Amino acid sequence: MLRKVDKHSGVPAYLQIVNMIKSEILLGNLQKGSQLSSIRELQQIFDVNINTVLKALEKLKSEGYIEAEQGVGYFVKKDFDVDKKIIEIIKTCVAKLKDNSIDYYTAILIFEEVWKNE
Amino acid sequence: MLRKVDKHSGVPAYLQIVNMIKSEILLGNLQKGSQLSSIRELQQIFDVNINTVLKALEKLKSEGYIEAEQGVGYFVKKDFDVDKKIIEIIKTCVAKLKDNSIDYYTAILIFEEVWKNE
DNA sequence: TATACTGTTATATAATTATATAACACTAGA
DNA sequence: TCTAGTGTTATATAATTATATAACAGTATA
């Protein structure tokens, strides 16, 4: 789901955009060959300057995820599919956490710490 | 666990420091009243400039997590303990993901996307 | 009291990130 | 061919983040 960038998160906007688009590809919402929205549409969706969108697309291009066609648009180039099982594991975990009224920030903090400790 | 800041992650160093210290408090490794390492020690641990440590401590102070004593040190002020159950849920999830050889970056991407979608 | 630790304040500089704005170039379709 | 949509390139400016460096001030202890 592409959505407004969080300008107070501390994470640079262009990286948030990179991550959101990667997630779309990861989850299969954007498949190989799909055309992205135009730069100027993305600019509105993310609510940032056109140069910020460009920087994000440039990074995705350099990593091989998308490619550009002059005058036409950007297209998904690489299709990495994550095992459905992985998504299920995470969905189950997220559901449990939400059941316990944990907020996203706390969850991520613990997730990161647990990941890097064990 | 306090560790070197990742200078290529895109997340500002001072925020990484804030998060690491918060995690320590969250997980109970730093309890109410505990003294933090000195600024100059933290500077070495995180491998950043002293002003960057200071910025992080300033933020933690403004959020009420720690307090300073001139000439003595910084101390943990607030003790928010997360239910052990939550930690277990996340530990279990992380273990499963690692069993499936998922890398941290991918895991976080999916986690964030799943969290914000459902 | 002297000293070696603490935290505190300050200034200058550089790199990165984001904005505003404009103009140019390619493509598809009327 | 014209036009409206694409991507592309460029310049100037501002805000944020991080560094280097120095000096000052409080505290505890030998």
Tab-separated table of C-alpha atoms (C1' of nucleotides) in Angstrom:
chain	number	residue	atom	x	y	z
A	1	MET	CA	0.000	0.000	0.000
A	2	LEU	CA	1.552	3.257	-1.071
A	3	ARG	CA	0.876	6.053	1.384
A	4	LYS	CA	2.077	9.412	2.590
A	5	VAL	CA	5.611	9.538	3.883
A	6	ASP	CA	5.983	10.081	7.638
A	7	LYS	CA	8.000	13.279	7.863
A	8	HIS	CA	8.632	12.912	11.571
A	9	SER	CA	9.845	9.331	11.673
A	10	GLY	CA	13.483	10.280	11.255
A	11	VAL	CA	13.864	7.942	8.310
A	12	PRO	CA	14.644	9.959	5.166
A	13	ALA	CA	11.578	10.286	2.927
A	14	TYR	CA	13.293	8.846	-0.116
A	15	LEU	CA	14.146	5.687	1.870
A	16	GLN	CA	10.600	5.331	3.099
A	17	ILE	CA	9.495	5.451	-0.525
A	18	VAL	CA	12.071	2.855	-1.532
A	19	ASN	CA	10.838	0.601	1.259
A	20	MET	CA	7.186	0.985	0.427
A	21	ILE	CA	7.715	0.128	-3.227
A	22	LYS	CA	9.936	-2.821	-2.310
A	23	SER	CA	7.220	-4.057	0.017
A	24	GLU	CA	4.693	-3.914	-2.782
A	25	ILE	CA	6.955	-6.062	-4.918
A	26	LEU	CA	7.754	-8.375	-2.013
A	27	LEU	CA	4.113	-8.981	-1.227
A	28	GLY	CA	3.236	-9.500	-4.865
A	29	ASN	CA	1.055	-6.417	-5.148
A	30	LEU	CA	3.375	-5.197	-7.880
A	31	GLN	CA	4.482	-7.961	-10.194
A	32	LYS	CA	7.201	-8.225	-12.805
A	33	GLY	CA	6.249	-6.074	-15.766
A	34	SER	CA	3.738	-3.931	-13.868
A	35	GLN	CA	3.887	-0.223	-14.517
A	36	LEU	CA	4.301	2.096	-11.561
A	37	SER	CA	2.258	5.243	-11.207
A	38	SER	CA	3.910	8.189	-12.931
A	39	ILE	CA	6.474	10.240	-11.073
A	40	ARG	CA	4.080	13.131	-10.724
A	41	GLU	CA	1.362	10.868	-9.373
A	42	LEU	CA	3.802	9.305	-6.914
A	43	GLN	CA	4.781	12.783	-5.836
A	44	GLN	CA	1.179	13.389	-4.786
A	45	ILE	CA	0.742	9.975	-3.180
A	46	PHE	CA	3.858	10.356	-1.039
A	47	ASP	CA	3.416	14.095	-0.567
A	48	VAL	CA	7.014	15.002	-1.323
A	49	ASN	CA	8.987	16.951	-3.881
A	50	ILE	CA	9.491	15.443	-7.318
A	51	ASN	CA	13.234	15.224	-6.713
A	52	THR	CA	12.641	13.083	-3.662
A	53	VAL	CA	10.567	10.617	-5.693
A	54	LEU	CA	13.298	10.654	-8.318
A	55	LYS	CA	15.962	9.845	-5.774
A	56	ALA	CA	13.956	6.869	-4.564
A	57	LEU	CA	13.298	5.568	-8.081
A	58	GLU	CA	16.961	6.048	-8.920
A	59	LYS	CA	17.917	3.858	-5.982
A	60	LEU	CA	15.397	1.175	-6.892
A	61	LYS	CA	16.719	1.268	-10.448
A	62	SER	CA	20.312	0.937	-9.308
A	63	GLU	CA	19.314	-2.090	-7.246
A	64	GLY	CA	17.650	-3.656	-10.251
A	65	TYR	CA	14.085	-3.624	-8.970
A	66	ILE	CA	12.632	-1.335	-11.616
A	67	GLU	CA	13.538	0.113	-14.977
A	68	ALA	CA	12.554	3.292	-16.786
A	69	GLU	CA	11.281	3.840	-20.311
A	70	GLN	CA	11.671	7.408	-21.479
A	71	GLY	CA	8.321	8.971	-22.129
A	72	VAL	CA	6.443	5.853	-21.059
A	73	GLY	CA	7.001	5.016	-17.412
A	74	TYR	CA	8.654	2.864	-14.785
A	75	PHE	CA	8.214	-0.891	-14.729
A	76	VAL	CA	8.922	-3.633	-12.215
A	77	LYS	CA	11.905	-5.635	-13.383
A	78	LYS	CA	12.645	-8.069	-10.599
A	79	ASP	CA	10.112	-10.291	-8.931
A	80	PHE	CA	11.318	-11.737	-5.700
A	81	ASP	CA	8.650	-13.828	-4.186
A	82	VAL	CA	8.751	-14.523	-0.529
A	83	ASP	CA	7.353	-17.817	0.639
A	84	LYS	CA	3.721	-17.380	1.667
A	85	LYS	CA	4.711	-19.160	4.849
A	86	ILE	CA	6.900	-16.219	5.861
A	87	ILE	CA	4.076	-13.781	5.409
A	88	GLU	CA	1.827	-16.009	7.484
A	89	ILE	CA	4.369	-16.217	10.301
A	90	ILE	CA	4.569	-12.460	10.435
A	91	LYS	CA	0.829	-11.950	10.092
A	92	THR	CA	0.239	-14.266	13.020
A	93	CYS	CA	2.801	-12.452	15.128
A	94	VAL	CA	1.399	-9.024	14.281
A	95	ALA	CA	-2.121	-10.176	15.102
A	96	LYS	CA	-1.004	-11.420	18.520
A	97	LEU	CA	0.802	-8.179	19.253
A	98	LYS	CA	-2.196	-6.108	18.288
A	99	ASP	CA	-4.373	-8.305	20.473
A	100	ASN	CA	-2.116	-7.232	23.312
A	101	SER	CA	-2.445	-3.566	22.363
A	102	ILE	CA	1.234	-3.115	21.643
A	103	ASP	CA	2.030	-0.067	19.541
A	104	TYR	CA	4.041	-0.293	16.353
A	105	TYR	CA	7.039	1.613	17.660
A	106	THR	CA	7.441	-0.608	20.714
A	107	ALA	CA	6.996	-3.721	18.609
A	108	ILE	CA	9.694	-2.670	16.177
A	109	LEU	CA	12.064	-1.757	19.008
A	110	ILE	CA	11.740	-5.181	20.574
A	111	PHE	CA	11.798	-6.956	17.237
A	112	GLU	CA	15.072	-5.291	16.306
A	113	GLU	CA	16.632	-5.930	19.679
A	114	VAL	CA	15.589	-9.563	19.784
A	115	TRP	CA	16.771	-10.102	16.217
A	116	LYS	CA	20.210	-8.642	16.872
A	117	ASN	CA	20.709	-10.284	20.248
A	118	GLU	CA	19.896	-13.928	19.739
B	1	MET	CA	22.890	-4.499	23.864
B	2	LEU	CA	24.593	-1.264	22.977
B	3	ARG	CA	26.569	-1.487	19.778
B	4	LYS	CA	28.084	0.562	16.970
B	5	VAL	CA	25.694	2.690	15.014
B	6	ASP	CA	25.046	1.582	11.422
B	7	LYS	CA	26.120	4.563	9.370
B	8	HIS	CA	24.636	3.232	6.150
B	9	SER	CA	21.176	2.338	7.386
B	10	GLY	CA	19.710	5.717	6.521
B	11	VAL	CA	18.377	6.154	10.039
B	12	PRO	CA	20.107	9.120	11.708
B	13	ALA	CA	22.768	7.963	14.176
B	14	TYR	CA	21.263	9.881	17.081
B	15	LEU	CA	17.935	8.099	16.565
B	16	GLN	CA	19.604	4.716	16.435
B	17	ILE	CA	21.184	5.546	19.781
B	18	VAL	CA	17.852	6.647	21.225
B	19	ASN	CA	16.312	3.382	20.064
B	20	MET	CA	19.062	1.191	21.438
B	21	ILE	CA	18.889	2.773	24.867
B	22	LYS	CA	15.087	2.596	24.866
B	23	SER	CA	15.336	-1.076	24.001
B	24	GLU	CA	17.631	-1.676	26.940
B	25	ILE	CA	15.083	-0.097	29.224
B	26	LEU	CA	12.202	-1.913	27.531
B	27	LEU	CA	13.840	-5.291	27.928
B	28	GLY	CA	14.801	-4.588	31.519
B	29	ASN	CA	18.536	-4.579	30.905
B	30	LEU	CA	18.590	-1.039	32.220
B	31	GLN	CA	16.340	-0.544	35.199
B	32	LYS	CA	15.017	2.510	36.985
B	33	GLY	CA	17.892	4.158	38.821
B	34	SER	CA	20.630	2.512	36.783
B	35	GLN	CA	23.469	4.729	35.700
B	36	LEU	CA	24.310	4.875	32.014
B	37	SER	CA	27.882	4.733	30.787
B	38	SER	CA	29.448	8.192	30.623
B	39	ILE	CA	28.990	10.295	27.516
B	40	ARG	CA	32.579	9.763	26.496
B	41	GLU	CA	32.264	6.023	26.912
B	42	LEU	CA	29.046	5.990	24.921
B	43	GLN	CA	30.800	7.976	22.233
B	44	GLN	CA	33.256	5.100	21.853
B	45	ILE	CA	30.622	2.378	22.044
B	46	PHE	CA	28.500	3.964	19.322
B	47	ASP	CA	31.462	5.273	17.350
B	48	VAL	CA	30.072	8.744	16.813
B	49	ASN	CA	30.865	12.314	17.749
B	50	ILE	CA	30.184	13.471	21.276
B	51	ASN	CA	27.563	15.902	20.037
B	52	THR	CA	25.651	13.062	18.451
B	53	VAL	CA	25.535	11.184	21.772
B	54	LEU	CA	24.440	14.396	23.405
B	55	LYS	CA	21.621	14.879	20.953
B	56	ALA	CA	20.365	11.372	21.680
B	57	LEU	CA	20.564	11.814	25.451
B	58	GLU	CA	18.828	15.156	25.133
B	59	LYS	CA	15.941	13.485	23.332
B	60	LEU	CA	15.700	10.687	25.890
B	61	LYS	CA	15.734	13.296	28.629
B	62	SER	CA	12.983	15.319	26.980
B	63	GLU	CA	10.892	12.172	26.729
B	64	GLY	CA	11.416	11.482	30.411
B	65	TYR	CA	13.360	8.253	30.073
B	66	ILE	CA	16.554	9.464	31.705
B	67	GLU	CA	17.827	12.348	33.786
B	68	ALA	CA	21.220	13.956	34.196
B	69	GLU	CA	23.191	14.838	37.287
B	70	GLN	CA	25.881	17.398	36.645
B	71	GLY	CA	29.308	15.923	37.287
B	72	VAL	CA	27.886	12.518	38.125
B	73	GLY	CA	26.118	10.910	35.218
B	74	TYR	CA	22.893	9.939	33.515
B	75	PHE	CA	20.319	7.740	35.208
B	76	VAL	CA	17.279	5.803	34.066
B	77	LYS	CA	14.169	7.575	35.283
B	78	LYS	CA	11.254	5.713	33.768
B	79	ASP	CA	10.800	1.974	33.851
B	80	PHE	CA	8.252	0.720	31.396
B	81	ASP	CA	8.068	-2.982	31.565
B	82	VAL	CA	6.649	-4.900	28.721
B	83	ASP	CA	4.792	-8.103	29.466
B	84	LYS	CA	7.166	-11.051	29.177
B	85	LYS	CA	4.512	-12.593	26.965
B	86	ILE	CA	5.120	-9.948	24.322
B	87	ILE	CA	8.821	-10.649	24.273
B	88	GLU	CA	8.095	-14.359	23.918
B	89	ILE	CA	5.729	-13.788	21.006
B	90	ILE	CA	8.396	-11.822	19.200
B	91	LYS	CA	11.188	-14.231	20.081
B	92	THR	CA	9.181	-17.101	18.682
B	93	CYS	CA	8.468	-15.198	15.500
B	94	VAL	CA	12.100	-14.191	15.036
B	95	ALA	CA	13.253	-17.764	15.598
B	96	LYS	CA	10.870	-19.035	12.919
B	97	LEU	CA	12.007	-16.400	10.462
B	98	LYS	CA	15.647	-17.195	11.058
B	99	ASP	CA	14.884	-20.892	10.573
B	100	ASN	CA	13.653	-19.895	7.146
B	101	SER	CA	16.815	-17.909	6.434
B	102	ILE	CA	15.020	-14.606	6.060
B	103	ASP	CA	17.277	-11.568	6.379
B	104	TYR	CA	16.550	-8.779	8.813
B	105	TYR	CA	15.832	-6.156	6.184
B	106	THR	CA	13.242	-8.285	4.419
B	107	ALA	CA	11.648	-9.242	7.710
B	108	ILE	CA	11.275	-5.631	8.766
B	109	LEU	CA	9.866	-4.629	5.387
B	110	ILE	CA	7.163	-7.272	5.587
B	111	PHE	CA	6.519	-6.627	9.262
B	112	GLU	CA	5.934	-2.936	8.626
B	113	GLU	CA	3.743	-3.569	5.618
B	114	VAL	CA	1.640	-6.212	7.344
B	115	TRP	CA	1.286	-4.000	10.416
B	116	LYS	CA	0.087	-0.999	8.448
B	117	ASN	CA	-2.192	-2.921	6.118
B	118	GLU	CA	-4.315	-5.118	8.327
C	1	DT	C1'	43.112	21.093	47.967
C	2	DA	C1'	44.279	18.848	43.780
C	3	DT	C1'	42.821	15.825	40.390
C	4	DA	C1'	40.310	13.029	37.529
C	5	DC	C1'	36.254	11.982	36.533
C	6	DT	C1'	31.437	13.540	35.359
C	7	DG	C1'	28.012	16.736	32.428
C	8	DT	C1'	27.527	21.416	29.713
C	9	DT	C1'	28.000	24.937	26.321
C	10	DA	C1'	29.759	26.850	22.155
C	11	DT	C1'	31.498	27.651	17.370
C	12	DA	C1'	32.700	26.413	12.790
C	13	DT	C1'	32.359	23.246	8.952
C	14	DA	C1'	30.755	19.552	5.953
C	15	DA	C1'	27.600	16.164	4.102
C	16	DT	C1'	23.049	14.684	3.407
C	17	DT	C1'	18.274	15.339	2.625
C	18	DA	C1'	14.401	17.914	0.823
C	19	DT	C1'	12.268	21.716	-1.475
C	20	DA	C1'	11.023	24.947	-5.355
C	21	DT	C1'	11.202	25.722	-9.960
C	22	DA	C1'	12.245	25.441	-14.716
C	23	DA	C1'	13.237	23.580	-18.991
C	24	DC	C1'	14.116	19.735	-22.083
C	25	DA	C1'	13.239	15.109	-24.513
C	26	DC	C1'	10.769	11.024	-25.659
C	27	DT	C1'	6.198	8.445	-26.692
C	28	DA	C1'	1.523	7.528	-27.812
C	29	DG	C1'	-2.659	8.812	-29.618
C	30	DA	C1'	-6.043	12.158	-31.545
D	1	DT	C1'	1.563	16.999	-36.866
D	2	DC	C1'	-0.010	18.523	-32.491
D	3	DT	C1'	-0.653	17.650	-27.775
D	4	DA	C1'	-0.723	15.729	-23.416
D	5	DG	C1'	1.251	12.640	-21.024
D	6	DT	C1'	5.641	10.285	-19.767
D	7	DG	C1'	10.816	10.530	-17.929
D	8	DT	C1'	15.239	13.640	-17.562
D	9	DT	C1'	18.337	17.205	-16.270
D	10	DA	C1'	19.606	21.296	-13.887
D	11	DT	C1'	20.207	25.102	-10.465
D	12	DA	C1'	19.527	27.430	-6.213
D	13	DT	C1'	18.209	27.317	-1.392
D	14	DA	C1'	17.079	25.620	3.195
D	15	DA	C1'	16.916	22.389	7.001
D	16	DT	C1'	18.824	18.559	9.287
D	17	DT	C1'	22.457	15.632	10.748
D	18	DA	C1'	27.192	14.785	12.032
D	19	DT	C1'	31.867	16.070	12.808
D	20	DA	C1'	35.936	18.412	15.009
D	21	DT	C1'	37.429	20.972	18.642
D	22	DA	C1'	37.632	23.727	22.646
D	23	DA	C1'	36.562	25.451	26.937
D	24	DC	C1'	33.776	25.590	31.132
D	25	DA	C1'	31.403	23.677	35.488
D	26	DG	C1'	29.984	20.366	38.958
D	27	DT	C1'	31.252	16.028	41.974
D	28	DA	C1'	33.813	12.642	44.392
D	29	DT	C1'	37.872	11.103	46.275
D	30	DA	C1'	42.711	10.640	47.351
